[in-house]
XYZ file of C-alpha atoms in Angstrom:
685
model
C -114.126 -176.818 94.501
C -115.360 -174.420 97.077
C -113.869 -171.016 97.655
C -113.555 -169.605 101.155
C -116.117 -167.045 102.065
C -114.669 -163.564 102.485
C -115.597 -161.801 105.638
C -116.219 -158.030 105.103
C -113.722 -155.710 106.776
C -115.034 -154.041 109.819
C -115.136 -150.257 109.177
C -115.201 -148.062 112.203
C -115.579 -144.343 112.646
C -111.960 -144.037 113.693
C -110.723 -145.719 110.537
C -112.777 -143.365 108.385
C -111.417 -140.331 110.200
C -107.854 -141.556 109.780
C -108.301 -142.096 106.047
C -109.794 -138.656 105.561
C -107.072 -136.967 107.565
C -104.344 -138.721 105.581
C -105.841 -137.664 102.238
C -106.368 -134.122 103.442
C -102.741 -133.864 104.470
C -101.545 -135.047 101.034
C -103.859 -132.628 99.254
C -102.925 -129.803 101.568
C -99.266 -130.507 101.026
C -99.765 -130.342 97.293
C -101.710 -127.097 97.594
C -99.115 -125.651 99.884
C -96.328 -126.603 97.486
C -98.147 -124.980 94.578
C -98.808 -121.920 96.704
C -95.167 -121.685 97.663
C -94.165 -122.005 93.997
C -96.591 -119.239 93.054
C -95.359 -117.044 95.871
C -91.760 -117.650 94.911
C -92.551 -116.858 91.266
C -94.397 -113.709 92.260
C -91.482 -112.698 94.427
C -89.019 -113.382 91.596
C -91.075 -111.338 89.156
C -91.694 -108.467 91.552
C -88.159 -108.276 92.917
C -85.564 -109.941 90.671
C -87.273 -109.066 87.375
C -88.805 -105.818 88.490
C -86.731 -103.736 86.070
C -87.596 -105.949 83.084
C -91.322 -105.807 83.564
C -91.257 -102.144 84.480
C -89.624 -101.478 81.149
C -92.178 -103.645 79.323
C -94.985 -101.839 81.064
C -93.440 -98.508 80.281
C -93.003 -99.469 76.623
C -96.719 -100.234 76.417
C -97.540 -96.866 77.904
C -94.750 -94.780 76.360
C -93.680 -94.616 72.728
C -90.011 -93.695 72.203
C -89.165 -92.160 68.814
C -85.645 -91.389 67.598
C -85.035 -87.917 66.213
C -82.545 -88.085 63.293
C -79.455 -85.971 63.969
C -78.741 -83.047 61.730
C -75.863 -83.804 59.413
C -72.672 -81.801 59.789
C -71.960 -79.123 57.218
C -69.171 -79.312 54.646
C -67.638 -75.885 54.169
C -64.861 -74.415 52.047
C -61.614 -72.800 53.179
C -63.418 -69.504 53.785
C -66.360 -70.985 55.700
C -68.789 -70.878 52.783
C -71.148 -73.891 52.727
C -70.638 -76.573 50.112
C -73.178 -78.921 51.699
C -75.667 -77.701 54.287
C -79.080 -78.550 55.696
C -82.436 -76.937 55.062
C -85.695 -77.211 56.930
C -87.965 -79.698 55.257
C -91.453 -81.149 55.397
C -91.520 -84.744 54.243
C -93.735 -87.836 54.058
C -92.521 -91.442 54.410
C -94.191 -94.860 54.396
C -93.363 -97.546 56.996
C -93.883 -100.846 55.073
C -94.780 -102.991 58.124
C -97.568 -100.595 59.081
C -98.999 -100.309 55.589
C -102.387 -101.957 55.027
C -103.934 -101.058 51.670
C -100.855 -100.159 49.642
C -102.592 -99.181 46.418
C -105.187 -97.005 48.112
C -102.589 -95.237 50.265
C -100.286 -94.547 47.312
C -103.166 -93.256 45.195
C -104.268 -90.910 47.979
C -100.756 -89.580 48.506
C -100.281 -89.124 44.752
C -103.418 -86.971 44.679
C -102.597 -84.943 47.790
C -98.951 -84.330 46.881
C -99.349 -84.091 43.074
C -96.909 -86.943 42.486
C -96.019 -87.811 38.896
C -95.982 -91.298 37.374
C -92.181 -91.526 37.815
C -92.523 -90.810 41.525
C -95.303 -93.357 41.983
C -93.263 -96.000 40.167
C -90.230 -95.271 42.342
C -92.303 -95.537 45.540
C -93.740 -98.900 44.530
C -90.296 -100.291 43.658
C -88.775 -98.977 46.877
C -91.588 -100.620 48.879
C -90.837 -103.950 47.207
C -87.156 -103.673 48.219
C -87.717 -102.235 51.696
C -87.301 -104.346 54.818
C -89.656 -104.122 57.815
C -89.759 -100.711 59.363
C -87.227 -99.221 56.920
C -88.918 -96.018 55.764
C -89.609 -95.384 52.103
C -89.550 -91.753 51.082
C -92.692 -90.538 49.381
C -91.774 -86.899 48.952
C -89.925 -84.068 50.615
C -89.587 -80.351 50.080
C -93.317 -80.138 50.728
C -95.199 -76.943 51.401
C -96.854 -76.569 54.781
C -100.282 -76.973 53.151
C -99.285 -80.337 51.639
C -97.826 -81.458 54.965
C -101.037 -80.498 56.776
C -103.257 -82.191 54.169
C -101.516 -85.503 54.834
C -101.402 -85.039 58.608
C -105.184 -84.591 59.035
C -105.843 -87.794 57.060
C -103.489 -90.047 59.063
C -106.333 -92.214 60.534
C -107.165 -93.247 56.967
C -103.530 -93.663 55.927
C -101.965 -96.393 58.114
C -98.208 -96.636 57.593
C -97.842 -93.028 56.455
C -95.414 -90.975 58.540
C -95.259 -87.217 57.914
C -92.346 -85.449 59.563
C -90.565 -82.152 59.783
C -86.795 -82.155 59.773
C -83.773 -81.305 57.677
C -82.679 -82.290 54.178
C -79.278 -81.999 52.502
C -78.764 -79.024 50.243
C -75.882 -78.416 47.826
C -75.922 -74.743 46.750
C -73.563 -75.242 43.778
C -75.514 -78.219 42.415
C -73.745 -80.209 39.663
C -70.461 -78.315 40.134
C -69.854 -80.213 43.400
C -71.505 -83.528 42.478
C -68.336 -85.587 42.131
C -66.430 -83.620 44.751
C -68.909 -84.181 47.571
C -71.025 -87.126 46.460
C -74.510 -87.329 47.925
C -76.619 -88.799 50.732
C -79.476 -91.253 50.561
C -81.722 -93.547 52.580
C -79.909 -96.567 54.017
C -80.525 -99.769 52.095
C -81.607 -103.085 53.586
C -78.016 -104.262 53.153
C -76.752 -101.294 55.174
C -79.144 -102.180 57.995
C -78.210 -105.871 57.947
C -74.535 -104.906 58.278
C -74.897 -102.329 61.042
C -78.145 -103.158 62.839
C -78.451 -99.547 63.878
C -82.073 -98.484 64.508
C -81.138 -95.013 63.344
C -80.848 -96.390 59.798
C -84.581 -97.132 59.690
C -85.636 -93.834 61.219
C -87.726 -91.743 58.809
C -85.753 -88.831 57.427
C -82.308 -90.225 58.252
C -79.843 -90.481 55.375
C -76.264 -91.680 55.087
C -73.399 -90.754 52.770
C -73.499 -92.792 49.593
C -70.614 -91.452 47.504
C -67.676 -89.045 47.622
C -66.782 -87.092 50.730
C -70.266 -87.595 52.161
C -69.432 -91.289 52.419
C -65.767 -90.925 53.405
C -66.608 -88.647 56.338
C -69.827 -90.438 57.324
C -68.689 -91.087 60.908
C -67.839 -87.418 61.503
C -70.811 -85.927 59.695
C -73.378 -88.074 61.508
C -74.268 -86.653 64.881
C -76.093 -88.261 67.821
C -79.842 -88.825 67.527
C -82.329 -87.205 69.826
C -85.402 -88.908 71.276
C -89.047 -88.040 71.983
C -91.207 -89.838 74.582
C -95.002 -89.700 74.242
C -97.692 -91.411 76.314
C -100.063 -93.529 74.208
C -103.171 -95.634 74.677
C -103.360 -99.390 73.987
C -104.501 -98.491 70.460
C -101.492 -96.243 69.946
C -103.290 -92.910 70.257
C -101.060 -90.151 71.616
C -102.180 -88.891 75.024
C -99.427 -86.420 75.807
C -95.791 -85.651 75.095
C -93.537 -86.466 78.036
C -89.915 -85.475 77.316
C -87.750 -84.632 74.323
C -83.978 -84.970 74.139
C -82.535 -82.842 71.320
C -80.226 -84.325 68.739
C -76.522 -83.435 68.542
C -75.489 -82.233 65.057
C -72.551 -83.846 63.282
C -69.148 -82.221 62.979
C -68.406 -79.587 60.383
C -65.839 -80.668 57.773
C -63.709 -77.829 56.423
C -62.094 -78.395 53.049
C -59.254 -76.649 51.236
C -61.636 -76.079 48.346
C -62.501 -72.539 47.286
C -66.276 -72.728 46.836
C -66.380 -69.846 44.387
C -63.595 -71.297 42.231
C -65.152 -74.777 42.380
C -68.465 -73.531 41.073
C -66.792 -71.253 38.530
C -64.641 -74.116 37.166
C -67.689 -76.348 36.879
C -69.603 -73.701 34.989
C -66.599 -72.641 32.878
C -66.222 -76.180 31.484
C -69.372 -75.266 29.610
C -70.927 -77.959 27.460
C -67.699 -79.979 27.323
C -66.853 -83.259 28.981
C -63.776 -82.633 31.087
C -62.234 -81.613 34.363
C -60.280 -78.860 36.057
C -57.971 -79.324 39.062
C -56.316 -76.363 40.796
C -53.604 -76.777 43.462
C -51.871 -74.301 45.771
C -48.150 -74.404 44.898
C -47.162 -73.474 48.441
C -48.649 -76.372 50.372
C -50.537 -78.697 47.990
C -54.021 -77.626 49.037
C -56.582 -78.550 46.398
C -58.590 -75.444 45.533
C -60.877 -76.995 42.941
C -61.701 -80.455 41.590
C -64.402 -80.027 38.986
C -65.643 -82.857 36.784
C -68.310 -82.032 34.236
C -70.880 -82.795 33.169
C -72.028 -84.089 36.471
C -75.147 -85.108 38.320
C -77.016 -82.803 40.647
C -76.442 -84.189 44.173
C -79.709 -82.561 45.245
C -81.590 -84.893 42.892
C -79.698 -87.970 44.078
C -80.212 -87.097 47.732
C -83.937 -86.615 47.192
C -84.328 -89.923 45.315
C -83.520 -89.814 41.618
C -86.093 -91.133 39.172
C -85.344 -94.035 36.827
C -85.852 -91.716 33.867
C -83.219 -89.258 35.045
C -80.846 -92.124 35.889
C -81.288 -93.541 32.392
C -80.629 -90.147 30.857
C -77.372 -89.779 32.800
C -76.303 -93.375 32.074
C -76.839 -93.005 28.325
C -75.032 -89.665 28.000
C -71.819 -90.022 25.928
C -70.250 -87.282 28.081
C -70.321 -89.756 31.042
C -71.674 -87.480 33.787
C -71.610 -90.336 36.310
C -67.786 -90.670 36.217
C -65.525 -88.594 38.411
C -62.998 -87.625 35.756
C -60.628 -85.881 38.178
C -59.627 -89.175 39.830
C -61.156 -91.955 37.738
C -60.656 -90.605 34.222
C -57.510 -91.850 32.486
C -56.084 -90.109 29.420
C -52.895 -90.068 27.329
C -51.237 -86.854 28.522
C -50.037 -85.816 25.067
C -47.510 -82.985 24.846
C -48.175 -81.837 28.418
C -45.376 -84.268 29.428
C -42.748 -82.509 27.276
C -41.539 -80.196 30.099
C -41.178 -83.271 32.307
C -39.346 -85.170 29.554
C -37.046 -82.205 28.926
C -36.311 -81.999 32.662
C -35.355 -85.677 32.662
C -32.975 -84.966 29.768
C -31.362 -82.112 31.712
C -30.941 -84.276 34.810
C -29.368 -86.970 32.593
C -26.733 -84.451 31.435
C -28.149 -83.124 28.161
C -27.280 -79.535 27.263
C -30.352 -77.357 26.666
C -28.538 -75.755 23.709
C -28.156 -78.983 21.745
C -30.198 -78.779 18.563
C -32.105 -81.291 16.489
C -33.270 -80.771 12.925
C -37.001 -81.209 12.468
C -38.026 -81.946 8.888
C -41.581 -82.928 9.721
C -41.045 -86.694 10.034
C -38.499 -89.269 11.186
C -38.175 -92.996 10.524
C -37.930 -95.281 13.535
C -37.500 -98.931 12.612
C -40.113 -99.698 9.995
C -42.381 -96.848 11.041
C -42.545 -93.202 10.102
C -43.221 -90.828 12.978
C -44.510 -87.367 12.154
C -44.326 -83.984 13.794
C -47.570 -82.057 14.084
C -46.099 -79.418 11.744
C -45.981 -81.041 8.299
C -43.087 -78.883 7.005
C -41.094 -79.264 10.240
C -39.579 -76.712 12.597
C -35.986 -76.661 11.319
C -33.242 -76.383 13.958
C -34.760 -76.882 17.410
C -33.176 -76.609 20.837
C -34.859 -77.432 24.145
C -36.483 -74.031 24.653
C -37.990 -73.995 21.187
C -38.834 -77.682 21.372
C -41.100 -77.010 24.352
C -42.477 -73.672 23.196
C -43.386 -74.944 19.714
C -44.126 -78.483 20.940
C -41.793 -80.048 18.362
C -42.264 -83.810 18.364
C -39.088 -84.618 16.352
C -36.854 -82.994 18.992
C -38.172 -85.370 21.629
C -38.232 -88.400 19.301
C -34.501 -88.062 18.546
C -33.246 -87.383 22.072
C -35.479 -89.970 23.741
C -33.923 -92.689 21.555
C -30.470 -91.607 22.760
C -31.233 -91.265 26.485
C -33.724 -94.113 26.821
C -37.112 -94.569 28.451
C -35.930 -95.255 31.971
C -34.797 -91.690 32.692
C -38.157 -90.418 31.463
C -40.158 -92.917 33.541
C -38.154 -92.122 36.679
C -38.804 -88.396 36.309
C -42.501 -88.974 35.587
C -42.934 -90.852 38.853
C -40.897 -88.219 40.674
C -43.347 -85.590 39.513
C -46.461 -87.536 40.529
C -47.533 -89.515 37.482
C -48.763 -93.020 38.270
C -48.867 -92.081 41.960
C -51.565 -92.815 44.509
C -52.511 -89.812 46.605
C -53.869 -89.901 50.196
C -57.194 -88.344 49.263
C -60.462 -89.347 51.003
C -61.978 -91.132 48.029
C -62.465 -94.906 47.898
C -61.778 -95.145 44.174
C -58.839 -93.702 42.235
C -57.380 -94.696 38.862
C -53.600 -94.382 38.972
C -52.780 -94.665 35.287
C -49.560 -96.017 33.805
C -45.964 -94.842 33.607
C -44.505 -97.427 31.219
C -40.925 -98.669 31.157
C -39.177 -101.895 29.973
C -39.813 -103.750 33.250
C -43.507 -102.776 33.209
C -44.079 -104.012 29.648
C -42.284 -107.296 30.310
C -44.407 -107.919 33.402
C -47.657 -106.761 31.830
C -47.428 -108.267 28.343
C -44.396 -110.594 28.489
C -42.792 -108.606 25.654
C -39.540 -106.688 25.325
C -39.556 -102.909 25.175
C -39.134 -101.518 21.676
C -37.703 -98.206 20.503
C -41.059 -97.144 19.091
C -42.507 -97.535 22.587
C -40.067 -94.891 23.784
C -40.913 -92.605 20.868
C -44.612 -92.870 21.603
C -44.219 -92.297 25.332
C -42.034 -89.224 24.930
C -44.985 -87.294 23.503
C -47.457 -88.728 26.007
C -48.974 -91.401 23.789
C -48.746 -95.186 23.624
C -49.028 -96.865 27.021
C -48.803 -93.711 29.120
C -51.997 -92.772 30.983
C -52.681 -90.160 33.667
C -55.623 -88.696 35.529
C -56.218 -84.931 35.782
C -55.203 -84.748 39.453
C -51.820 -86.316 38.672
C -51.383 -83.801 35.879
C -52.102 -80.925 38.281
C -49.645 -82.354 40.825
C -46.987 -82.537 38.101
C -47.633 -78.884 37.269
C -47.341 -77.888 40.946
C -44.090 -79.806 41.433
C -42.578 -78.386 38.235
C -43.527 -74.911 39.422
C -42.370 -75.183 43.027
C -39.555 -77.741 42.932
C -41.213 -79.308 45.988
C -42.618 -82.794 46.599
C -46.132 -81.442 47.038
C -48.952 -83.815 47.912
C -52.579 -82.884 47.226
C -54.621 -82.262 50.356
C -58.347 -81.686 50.864
C -58.681 -81.109 54.620
C -58.083 -77.512 55.628
C -55.539 -77.149 58.426
C -54.579 -80.831 58.372
C -51.334 -81.482 60.200
C -48.722 -82.753 57.769
C -44.974 -82.389 57.278
C -43.675 -79.561 55.146
C -43.078 -80.683 51.565
C -39.505 -81.675 50.846
C -37.439 -80.727 47.849
C -37.581 -82.714 44.628
C -33.788 -82.587 44.588
C -33.737 -81.027 41.138
C -31.312 -78.280 40.225
C -32.946 -74.837 40.291
C -31.004 -74.000 37.134
C -32.731 -76.854 35.347
C -36.110 -75.800 36.707
C -35.540 -72.253 35.483
C -34.828 -73.539 31.966
C -38.135 -75.407 31.992
C -39.993 -72.436 33.471
C -38.729 -70.070 30.768
C -39.770 -72.481 28.043
C -43.214 -72.957 29.591
C -43.654 -69.204 29.754
C -42.822 -68.974 26.069
C -45.566 -71.523 25.361
C -48.136 -68.991 26.555
C -46.494 -65.583 26.275
C -43.765 -65.988 23.648
C -45.602 -67.084 20.542
C -45.840 -70.742 21.538
C -48.735 -73.112 21.135
C -50.637 -71.893 24.203
C -51.338 -68.251 23.487
C -55.018 -68.758 24.337
C -53.983 -69.289 27.967
C -52.586 -65.776 28.311
C -54.023 -64.155 31.419
C -56.229 -61.069 31.013
C -54.485 -59.563 34.059
C -51.856 -56.837 33.587
C -48.444 -57.748 34.989
C -49.280 -61.390 35.646
C -48.021 -64.174 33.373
C -49.019 -67.807 33.134
C -46.514 -70.557 32.244
C -47.881 -73.737 30.802
C -47.959 -76.468 28.208
C -50.659 -77.533 25.793
C -51.341 -81.100 24.763
C -53.312 -83.108 22.256
C -53.902 -86.829 22.755
C -55.061 -89.083 19.955
C -57.733 -91.657 20.584
C -57.644 -93.241 17.108
C -54.977 -94.549 14.734
C -54.271 -92.468 11.650
C -53.555 -94.745 8.681
C -51.003 -94.003 5.965
C -53.829 -93.884 3.439
C -55.466 -91.104 5.436
C -52.184 -89.222 5.675
C -51.747 -89.353 1.889
C -55.282 -88.112 1.378
C -55.212 -85.616 4.218
C -55.837 -86.205 7.921
C -59.432 -85.494 8.864
C -60.005 -82.591 11.210
C -61.584 -83.166 14.592
C -64.658 -81.144 13.686
C -65.551 -83.682 10.977
C -65.194 -86.686 13.288
C -67.752 -88.261 15.631
C -67.418 -87.117 19.239
C -65.756 -90.302 20.511
C -63.045 -90.166 17.780
C -61.898 -86.612 18.445
C -58.599 -85.922 20.189
C -58.452 -84.997 23.843
C -57.361 -81.414 24.531
C -55.143 -80.754 27.546
C -53.363 -77.925 29.325
C -51.262 -77.650 32.452
C -49.715 -74.512 33.859
C -49.022 -72.297 36.821
C -49.167 -68.641 37.737
C -47.653 -66.211 38.417
C -44.724 -67.308 36.270
C -42.096 -65.551 38.396
C -43.621 -66.503 41.773
C -45.680 -69.712 41.430
C -48.809 -69.803 43.571
C -51.471 -71.685 41.619
C -51.066 -74.769 39.422
C -53.810 -75.980 37.121
C -54.568 -78.920 34.857
C -57.492 -79.003 32.442
C -58.557 -81.906 30.261
C -61.338 -81.716 27.683
C -62.446 -85.164 26.571
C -62.691 -85.378 22.789
C -62.474 -81.601 22.637
C -60.209 -81.669 19.595
C -59.354 -77.953 19.944
C -62.460 -77.197 17.872
C -63.748 -74.318 20.008
C -61.254 -71.755 21.325
C -63.481 -70.466 24.122
C -64.359 -73.955 25.328
C -60.777 -75.257 24.909
C -58.438 -76.250 27.735
C -56.016 -73.263 27.513
C -58.655 -70.545 27.722
C -60.634 -72.363 30.398
C -57.440 -72.605 32.462
C -56.703 -68.902 32.015
C -60.191 -67.909 33.130
C -60.060 -70.145 36.214
C -56.728 -68.645 37.312
C -57.972 -65.125 36.608
C -61.001 -65.809 38.837
C -58.633 -66.179 41.784
C -57.258 -62.684 41.099
C -60.270 -60.797 39.760
C -63.465 -62.809 40.333
C -65.800 -59.991 39.253
C -64.441 -59.666 35.735
C -64.046 -63.427 35.392
C -67.684 -63.894 36.338
C -68.797 -61.227 33.881
C -67.083 -63.113 31.060
C -68.619 -66.384 32.196
C -72.147 -65.008 32.314
C -71.715 -63.683 28.795
C -70.548 -67.095 27.591
C -73.411 -68.887 29.332
C -75.982 -66.970 27.341
C -74.771 -68.880 24.291
C -74.495 -72.186 26.115
C -78.082 -72.367 27.301
C -77.559 -71.089 30.835
C -75.997 -72.540 33.964
C -75.358 -76.286 34.420
C -78.607 -76.591 36.371
C -80.592 -74.890 33.619
C -78.956 -76.938 30.871
C -79.561 -80.155 32.803
C -83.229 -79.302 33.223
C -83.546 -78.564 29.500
C -81.764 -81.843 28.736
C -84.208 -83.691 30.967
C -87.204 -82.136 29.253
C -85.795 -83.032 25.827
C -85.208 -86.597 27.018
C -88.764 -86.864 28.283
C -90.149 -85.592 24.990
C -87.998 -88.137 23.120
C -89.585 -90.834 25.281
C -93.081 -89.527 24.553
C -93.545 -87.986 27.998
C -94.599 -84.509 29.004
C -91.819 -82.132 30.119
C -91.426 -81.509 33.811
C -92.565 -78.299 35.413
C -89.975 -75.868 36.785
C -89.260 -76.625 40.404
C -89.318 -74.103 43.231
C -85.882 -73.094 44.428
C -85.441 -74.816 47.753
C -82.517 -72.616 48.767
C -84.936 -70.324 50.578
C -85.390 -73.032 53.197
C -81.644 -73.466 53.742
C -80.806 -73.182 57.405
C -77.988 -70.988 58.634
C -75.424 -72.043 61.259
C -77.273 -70.160 63.982
C -80.535 -71.879 63.183
C -78.714 -75.216 63.075
C -77.665 -74.665 66.656
C -81.174 -73.899 67.854
C -83.322 -76.448 69.662
C -85.630 -78.781 67.799
C -88.606 -77.035 69.342
C -87.836 -73.976 67.263
C -87.947 -76.103 64.136
C -91.635 -76.783 64.725
C -92.534 -73.425 63.168
C -93.369 -73.834 59.470
C -90.688 -72.252 57.272
C -91.575 -69.706 54.625
C -92.885 -70.840 51.397
C -51.960 -100.576 23.032
C -49.144 -98.290 21.496
C -49.613 -96.859 17.941
C -46.296 -96.527 16.080
C -47.794 -93.968 13.752
C -48.592 -91.453 16.441
C -48.893 -87.858 15.384
C -49.778 -84.821 17.373
C -51.935 -82.147 15.872
C -51.099 -78.497 16.566
C -51.362 -77.627 20.238
């Protein structure tokens, strides 16, 4: 088969030119389209996205740094600082900028004379830190230490020295539980808020107490500093600085002098003092001791110090004024007597006290083994006769007592700026049935009438009860000075009945009653009050036959609580007080609740003499709370085989005054100068 012979196509010059032109047009069209796309993109970038890329360019050229705002002061009713700020040199580490962690930490430890505890804390904080969250290395540095770190910054990547302000608490441990403390924001805090201020070196937030409750008010507005930098981050020049705006000042009803005095006057005991103004409910003092030093917590407490505080049987980490719960003991007897009066009992009705009474199958004792004989209401309160209250409570019932207790503030929640309060228990038949599914028994009433069994209160409730008994008003405790609130209403209790209770409470202190130690050392001024002893252990019949052991011979945790509530002046109530000494057992008259209460009230009248007495006492106690805490820390270190710490320099010299706080940040660049027991018995009050 033959194929046809193909004849080659005739190519002419015109056909070649046409083909070339066609291809050139296609290529040119493609180039033109790409050019138009590029031009459009350039126009979009230069016009529509001009602001975005200008900002990116500016961020490459300019470094913007937040300036932490100075925290607002917390002051007392007279304007005296309770929490303030002081100028401070500090060094932080930014984890994301850190290169050779070990080398940097070793260098800083040498330059700043950091101890092993500090180095350990820094390493642990770096492990927990997130991104650019700063880790504090040290603060309260001298200018020489600050300079020594600053000149070595090229060799210390991630290290950020700074000058700013730190929190200072002049009264130290005496205000620990009242104010709380500040600290560096945790990674969790940042995840919740996503506020860049939280990862700014030197910025701290309220962690506990009022510092936390008033965080929004105390935190001001941050400032900012713009500096021009090279591509390598080297500072070329400072452009502008916007100063920070300090936080608001919080003014409390607290009397700073009384607060510190009460904290110191509690001595070596574990306890609390609460003082309330009987005219308006202002809280003048809320001291819980022993306590922690908020200065240590704010600066970053070591694990060793935390362990020491956690292991202390005097529980310094618990705010006893609001979170401590105690059987009120005989301090409830004026309240119980008032409930009897309101229920129609005559104050002249007498009961024979022979030292013990049988209730059901149990024998209930009076604190006085031989008994008090014939006892009416006045004598029953003044001599704290248990049998008087046992007999009448069985007749009138628990409900009238429980109703009066709640009326006077027991078991009540108060509108105080603290996230955690323990409200205690005011028991009655309905409460026991709901709580335990059991019927109320007569021995429950007998126990409750002397403040034992199921009844529990906190010291603030006890102080409120004292203030309401004194004033006859429905006072509510208040901590904010000048806060707008309605005038307290009347309790609706007969003044005649209140007078009967007042006279009996005066006899407790001034008429040969159980509270003579609370007599005021002030001529012409009388205190009215009531002592109390609360058992924390069951006394067996075998022990009673052999003799009840005294508190002094018992381990600390088995001793009775010692309590006192009162008010002064007796004839014109102005101040109400409640003092509780945990496991005090009335073993030391000077360090007992009645005398502590008397000294705290006398401070409000004659602070000079009260302070003279306190300073004399402190010589036998080992000094002030700060000095005793330092000695305790050294002893703890020695027990752990560690060297004692060196005395620290008092940082109060760097405390800034209000005028300095209002100055510009530029001025701050100058270095500053260098269940119920049916055998309850109360011991003598």
